[in-house]
Amino acid sequence: ISSFSYPNSFENDVLSIKVYDFDKSSNNDLLGEIELFLSNYPVGNTPKAEWRVLHERKGSHMVPARGEIYLWIASVKRKIQSCIIRLII
């Protein structure tokens, strides 16, 4: 479970989550990333559980990568709590 705090005014803020694999003998590889618009998670609402497709950056654009991530997200008193439950590649 991860959590972070944010200021009162966050309507235009974006949370970027990057997903890496773990390698003992070489560099960890970026599997993909997602961007969450914090305005979609108002304070006090019911937690959202959702599948999100991982993306990769191609220049200034985001294109689908291989894999999906399942997130459980709640916004409580200006603090986001999330739990990555399952990653499918």
mmCIF file with all atom_site columns, C-alpha atoms in Angstrom:
data_model
loop_
_atom_site.group_PDB
_atom_site.id
_atom_site.type_symbol
_atom_site.label_atom_id
_atom_site.label_alt_id
_atom_site.label_comp_id
_atom_site.label_asym_id
_atom_site.label_entity_id
_atom_site.label_seq_id
_atom_site.pdbx_PDB_ins_code
_atom_site.Cartn_x
_atom_site.Cartn_y
_atom_site.Cartn_z
_atom_site.occupancy
_atom_site.B_iso_or_equiv
_atom_site.pdbx_formal_charge
_atom_site.auth_seq_id
_atom_site.auth_comp_id
_atom_site.auth_asym_id
_atom_site.auth_atom_id
_atom_site.pdbx_PDB_model_num
ATOM 1  C CA . ILE A 1 1  ? 0.000   0.000  0.000   1.00 0.00 ? 1  ILE A CA 1
ATOM 2  C CA . SER A 1 2  ? 1.298   3.420  -0.944  1.00 0.00 ? 2  SER A CA 1
ATOM 3  C CA . SER A 1 3  ? 0.019   6.810  0.093   1.00 0.00 ? 3  SER A CA 1
ATOM 4  C CA . PHE A 1 4  ? 0.848   10.471 -0.435  1.00 0.00 ? 4  PHE A CA 1
ATOM 5  C CA . SER A 1 5  ? -0.549  13.839 0.570   1.00 0.00 ? 5  SER A CA 1
ATOM 6  C CA . TYR A 1 6  ? -1.419  16.683 -1.765  1.00 0.00 ? 6  TYR A CA 1
ATOM 7  C CA . PRO A 1 7  ? -2.430  20.352 -1.382  1.00 0.00 ? 7  PRO A CA 1
ATOM 8  C CA . ASN A 1 8  ? -5.990  21.631 -1.245  1.00 0.00 ? 8  ASN A CA 1
ATOM 9  C CA . SER A 1 9  ? -5.994  22.632 -4.897  1.00 0.00 ? 9  SER A CA 1
ATOM 10 C CA . PHE A 1 10 ? -5.165  19.651 -7.073  1.00 0.00 ? 10 PHE A CA 1
ATOM 11 C CA . GLU A 1 11 ? -7.807  19.622 -9.794  1.00 0.00 ? 11 GLU A CA 1
ATOM 12 C CA . ASN A 1 12 ? -5.260  19.903 -12.611 1.00 0.00 ? 12 ASN A CA 1
ATOM 13 C CA . ASP A 1 13 ? -2.567  17.661 -11.091 1.00 0.00 ? 13 ASP A CA 1
ATOM 14 C CA . VAL A 1 14 ? -1.560  14.329 -12.580 1.00 0.00 ? 14 VAL A CA 1
ATOM 15 C CA . LEU A 1 15 ? -0.075  11.383 -10.703 1.00 0.00 ? 15 LEU A CA 1
ATOM 16 C CA . SER A 1 16 ? 2.351   9.384  -12.846 1.00 0.00 ? 16 SER A CA 1
ATOM 17 C CA . ILE A 1 17 ? 2.988   5.756  -11.833 1.00 0.00 ? 17 ILE A CA 1
ATOM 18 C CA . LYS A 1 18 ? 5.880   3.896  -13.450 1.00 0.00 ? 18 LYS A CA 1
ATOM 19 C CA . VAL A 1 19 ? 6.089   0.095  -13.262 1.00 0.00 ? 19 VAL A CA 1
ATOM 20 C CA . TYR A 1 20 ? 9.475   -1.670 -13.403 1.00 0.00 ? 20 TYR A CA 1
ATOM 21 C CA . ASP A 1 21 ? 10.489  -5.303 -13.256 1.00 0.00 ? 21 ASP A CA 1
ATOM 22 C CA . PHE A 1 22 ? 13.167  -6.395 -10.768 1.00 0.00 ? 22 PHE A CA 1
ATOM 23 C CA . ASP A 1 23 ? 16.371  -7.967 -12.002 1.00 0.00 ? 23 ASP A CA 1
ATOM 24 C CA . LYS A 1 24 ? 19.133  -9.108 -9.617  1.00 0.00 ? 24 LYS A CA 1
ATOM 25 C CA . SER A 1 25 ? 21.874  -9.298 -12.243 1.00 0.00 ? 25 SER A CA 1
ATOM 26 C CA . SER A 1 26 ? 20.959  -6.442 -14.620 1.00 0.00 ? 26 SER A CA 1
ATOM 27 C CA . ASN A 1 27 ? 19.138  -3.125 -14.742 1.00 0.00 ? 27 ASN A CA 1
ATOM 28 C CA . ASN A 1 28 ? 15.443  -3.044 -13.884 1.00 0.00 ? 28 ASN A CA 1
ATOM 29 C CA . ASP A 1 29 ? 13.326  -2.533 -17.016 1.00 0.00 ? 29 ASP A CA 1
ATOM 30 C CA . LEU A 1 30 ? 10.478  -0.060 -17.357 1.00 0.00 ? 30 LEU A CA 1
ATOM 31 C CA . LEU A 1 31 ? 7.369   -2.085 -18.206 1.00 0.00 ? 31 LEU A CA 1
ATOM 32 C CA . GLY A 1 32 ? 5.121   0.939  -18.681 1.00 0.00 ? 32 GLY A CA 1
ATOM 33 C CA . GLU A 1 33 ? 3.424   3.806  -16.912 1.00 0.00 ? 33 GLU A CA 1
ATOM 34 C CA . ILE A 1 34 ? 0.028   5.333  -16.305 1.00 0.00 ? 34 ILE A CA 1
ATOM 35 C CA . GLU A 1 35 ? -1.164  8.827  -15.534 1.00 0.00 ? 35 GLU A CA 1
ATOM 36 C CA . LEU A 1 36 ? -4.027  9.459  -13.116 1.00 0.00 ? 36 LEU A CA 1
ATOM 37 C CA . PHE A 1 37 ? -5.839  12.788 -13.129 1.00 0.00 ? 37 PHE A CA 1
ATOM 38 C CA . LEU A 1 38 ? -6.442  13.532 -9.444  1.00 0.00 ? 38 LEU A CA 1
ATOM 39 C CA . SER A 1 39 ? -9.681  15.350 -10.252 1.00 0.00 ? 39 SER A CA 1
ATOM 40 C CA . ASN A 1 40 ? -11.159 11.889 -10.997 1.00 0.00 ? 40 ASN A CA 1
ATOM 41 C CA . TYR A 1 41 ? -10.680 10.896 -7.342  1.00 0.00 ? 41 TYR A CA 1
ATOM 42 C CA . PRO A 1 42 ? -12.595 13.430 -5.219  1.00 0.00 ? 42 PRO A CA 1
ATOM 43 C CA . VAL A 1 43 ? -12.054 13.432 -1.469  1.00 0.00 ? 43 VAL A CA 1
ATOM 44 C CA . GLY A 1 44 ? -14.485 11.259 0.466   1.00 0.00 ? 44 GLY A CA 1
ATOM 45 C CA . ASN A 1 45 ? -15.827 9.289  -2.480  1.00 0.00 ? 45 ASN A CA 1
ATOM 46 C CA . THR A 1 46 ? -16.060 5.519  -2.552  1.00 0.00 ? 46 THR A CA 1
ATOM 47 C CA . PRO A 1 47 ? -12.707 3.921  -3.416  1.00 0.00 ? 47 PRO A CA 1
ATOM 48 C CA . LYS A 1 48 ? -12.247 3.051  -7.075  1.00 0.00 ? 48 LYS A CA 1
ATOM 49 C CA . ALA A 1 49 ? -10.927 -0.295 -8.235  1.00 0.00 ? 49 ALA A CA 1
ATOM 50 C CA . GLU A 1 50 ? -9.960  -0.357 -11.877 1.00 0.00 ? 50 GLU A CA 1
ATOM 51 C CA . TRP A 1 51 ? -7.777  -1.990 -14.512 1.00 0.00 ? 51 TRP A CA 1
ATOM 52 C CA . ARG A 1 52 ? -5.439  0.423  -16.299 1.00 0.00 ? 52 ARG A CA 1
ATOM 53 C CA . VAL A 1 53 ? -3.427  -0.311 -19.444 1.00 0.00 ? 53 VAL A CA 1
ATOM 54 C CA . LEU A 1 54 ? 0.277   0.456  -19.115 1.00 0.00 ? 54 LEU A CA 1
ATOM 55 C CA . HIS A 1 55 ? 1.629   2.938  -21.664 1.00 0.00 ? 55 HIS A CA 1
ATOM 56 C CA . GLU A 1 56 ? 5.047   3.942  -22.917 1.00 0.00 ? 56 GLU A CA 1
ATOM 57 C CA . ARG A 1 57 ? 6.237   7.334  -24.099 1.00 0.00 ? 57 ARG A CA 1
ATOM 58 C CA . LYS A 1 58 ? 6.943   7.805  -27.777 1.00 0.00 ? 58 LYS A CA 1
ATOM 59 C CA . GLY A 1 59 ? 8.194   11.374 -28.015 1.00 0.00 ? 59 GLY A CA 1
ATOM 60 C CA . SER A 1 60 ? 5.449   13.536 -26.543 1.00 0.00 ? 60 SER A CA 1
ATOM 61 C CA . HIS A 1 61 ? 2.760   10.842 -26.954 1.00 0.00 ? 61 HIS A CA 1
ATOM 62 C CA . MET A 1 62 ? 1.722   7.894  -24.801 1.00 0.00 ? 62 MET A CA 1
ATOM 63 C CA . VAL A 1 63 ? 1.035   4.616  -26.621 1.00 0.00 ? 63 VAL A CA 1
ATOM 64 C CA . PRO A 1 64 ? -0.163  1.301  -25.158 1.00 0.00 ? 64 PRO A CA 1
ATOM 65 C CA . ALA A 1 65 ? 2.594   -0.945 -23.823 1.00 0.00 ? 65 ALA A CA 1
ATOM 66 C CA . ARG A 1 66 ? 2.363   -4.602 -22.924 1.00 0.00 ? 66 ARG A CA 1
ATOM 67 C CA . GLY A 1 67 ? 0.473   -5.182 -19.697 1.00 0.00 ? 67 GLY A CA 1
ATOM 68 C CA . GLU A 1 68 ? -2.227  -3.922 -17.376 1.00 0.00 ? 68 GLU A CA 1
ATOM 69 C CA . ILE A 1 69 ? -2.265  -2.955 -13.737 1.00 0.00 ? 69 ILE A CA 1
ATOM 70 C CA . TYR A 1 70 ? -5.138  -3.266 -11.251 1.00 0.00 ? 70 TYR A CA 1
ATOM 71 C CA . LEU A 1 71 ? -5.427  -0.326 -8.841  1.00 0.00 ? 71 LEU A CA 1
ATOM 72 C CA . TRP A 1 72 ? -7.516  0.334  -5.771  1.00 0.00 ? 72 TRP A CA 1
ATOM 73 C CA . ILE A 1 73 ? -7.555  4.069  -5.121  1.00 0.00 ? 73 ILE A CA 1
ATOM 74 C CA . ALA A 1 74 ? -9.139  6.098  -2.332  1.00 0.00 ? 74 ALA A CA 1
ATOM 75 C CA . SER A 1 75 ? -8.852  9.805  -1.598  1.00 0.00 ? 75 SER A CA 1
ATOM 76 C CA . VAL A 1 76 ? -9.273  10.556 2.105   1.00 0.00 ? 76 VAL A CA 1
ATOM 77 C CA . LYS A 1 77 ? -8.609  13.961 3.699   1.00 0.00 ? 77 LYS A CA 1
ATOM 78 C CA . ARG A 1 78 ? -6.293  15.092 0.876   1.00 0.00 ? 78 ARG A CA 1
ATOM 79 C CA . LYS A 1 79 ? -4.348  11.852 1.030   1.00 0.00 ? 79 LYS A CA 1
ATOM 80 C CA . ILE A 1 80 ? -4.378  9.259  -1.757  1.00 0.00 ? 80 ILE A CA 1
ATOM 81 C CA . GLN A 1 81 ? -4.066  5.625  -0.742  1.00 0.00 ? 81 GLN A CA 1
ATOM 82 C CA . SER A 1 82 ? -3.522  3.011  -3.384  1.00 0.00 ? 82 SER A CA 1
ATOM 83 C CA . CYS A 1 83 ? -2.829  -0.652 -3.526  1.00 0.00 ? 83 CYS A CA 1
ATOM 84 C CA . ILE A 1 84 ? -1.510  -2.381 -6.613  1.00 0.00 ? 84 ILE A CA 1
ATOM 85 C CA . ILE A 1 85 ? -3.227  -5.721 -6.489  1.00 0.00 ? 85 ILE A CA 1
ATOM 86 C CA . ARG A 1 86 ? -2.297  -7.478 -9.716  1.00 0.00 ? 86 ARG A CA 1
ATOM 87 C CA . LEU A 1 87 ? -0.106  -6.847 -12.730 1.00 0.00 ? 87 LEU A CA 1
ATOM 88 C CA . ILE A 1 88 ? -0.737  -8.779 -15.933 1.00 0.00 ? 88 ILE A CA 1
ATOM 89 C CA . ILE A 1 89 ? 1.843   -8.720 -18.695 1.00 0.00 ? 89 ILE A CA 1
#
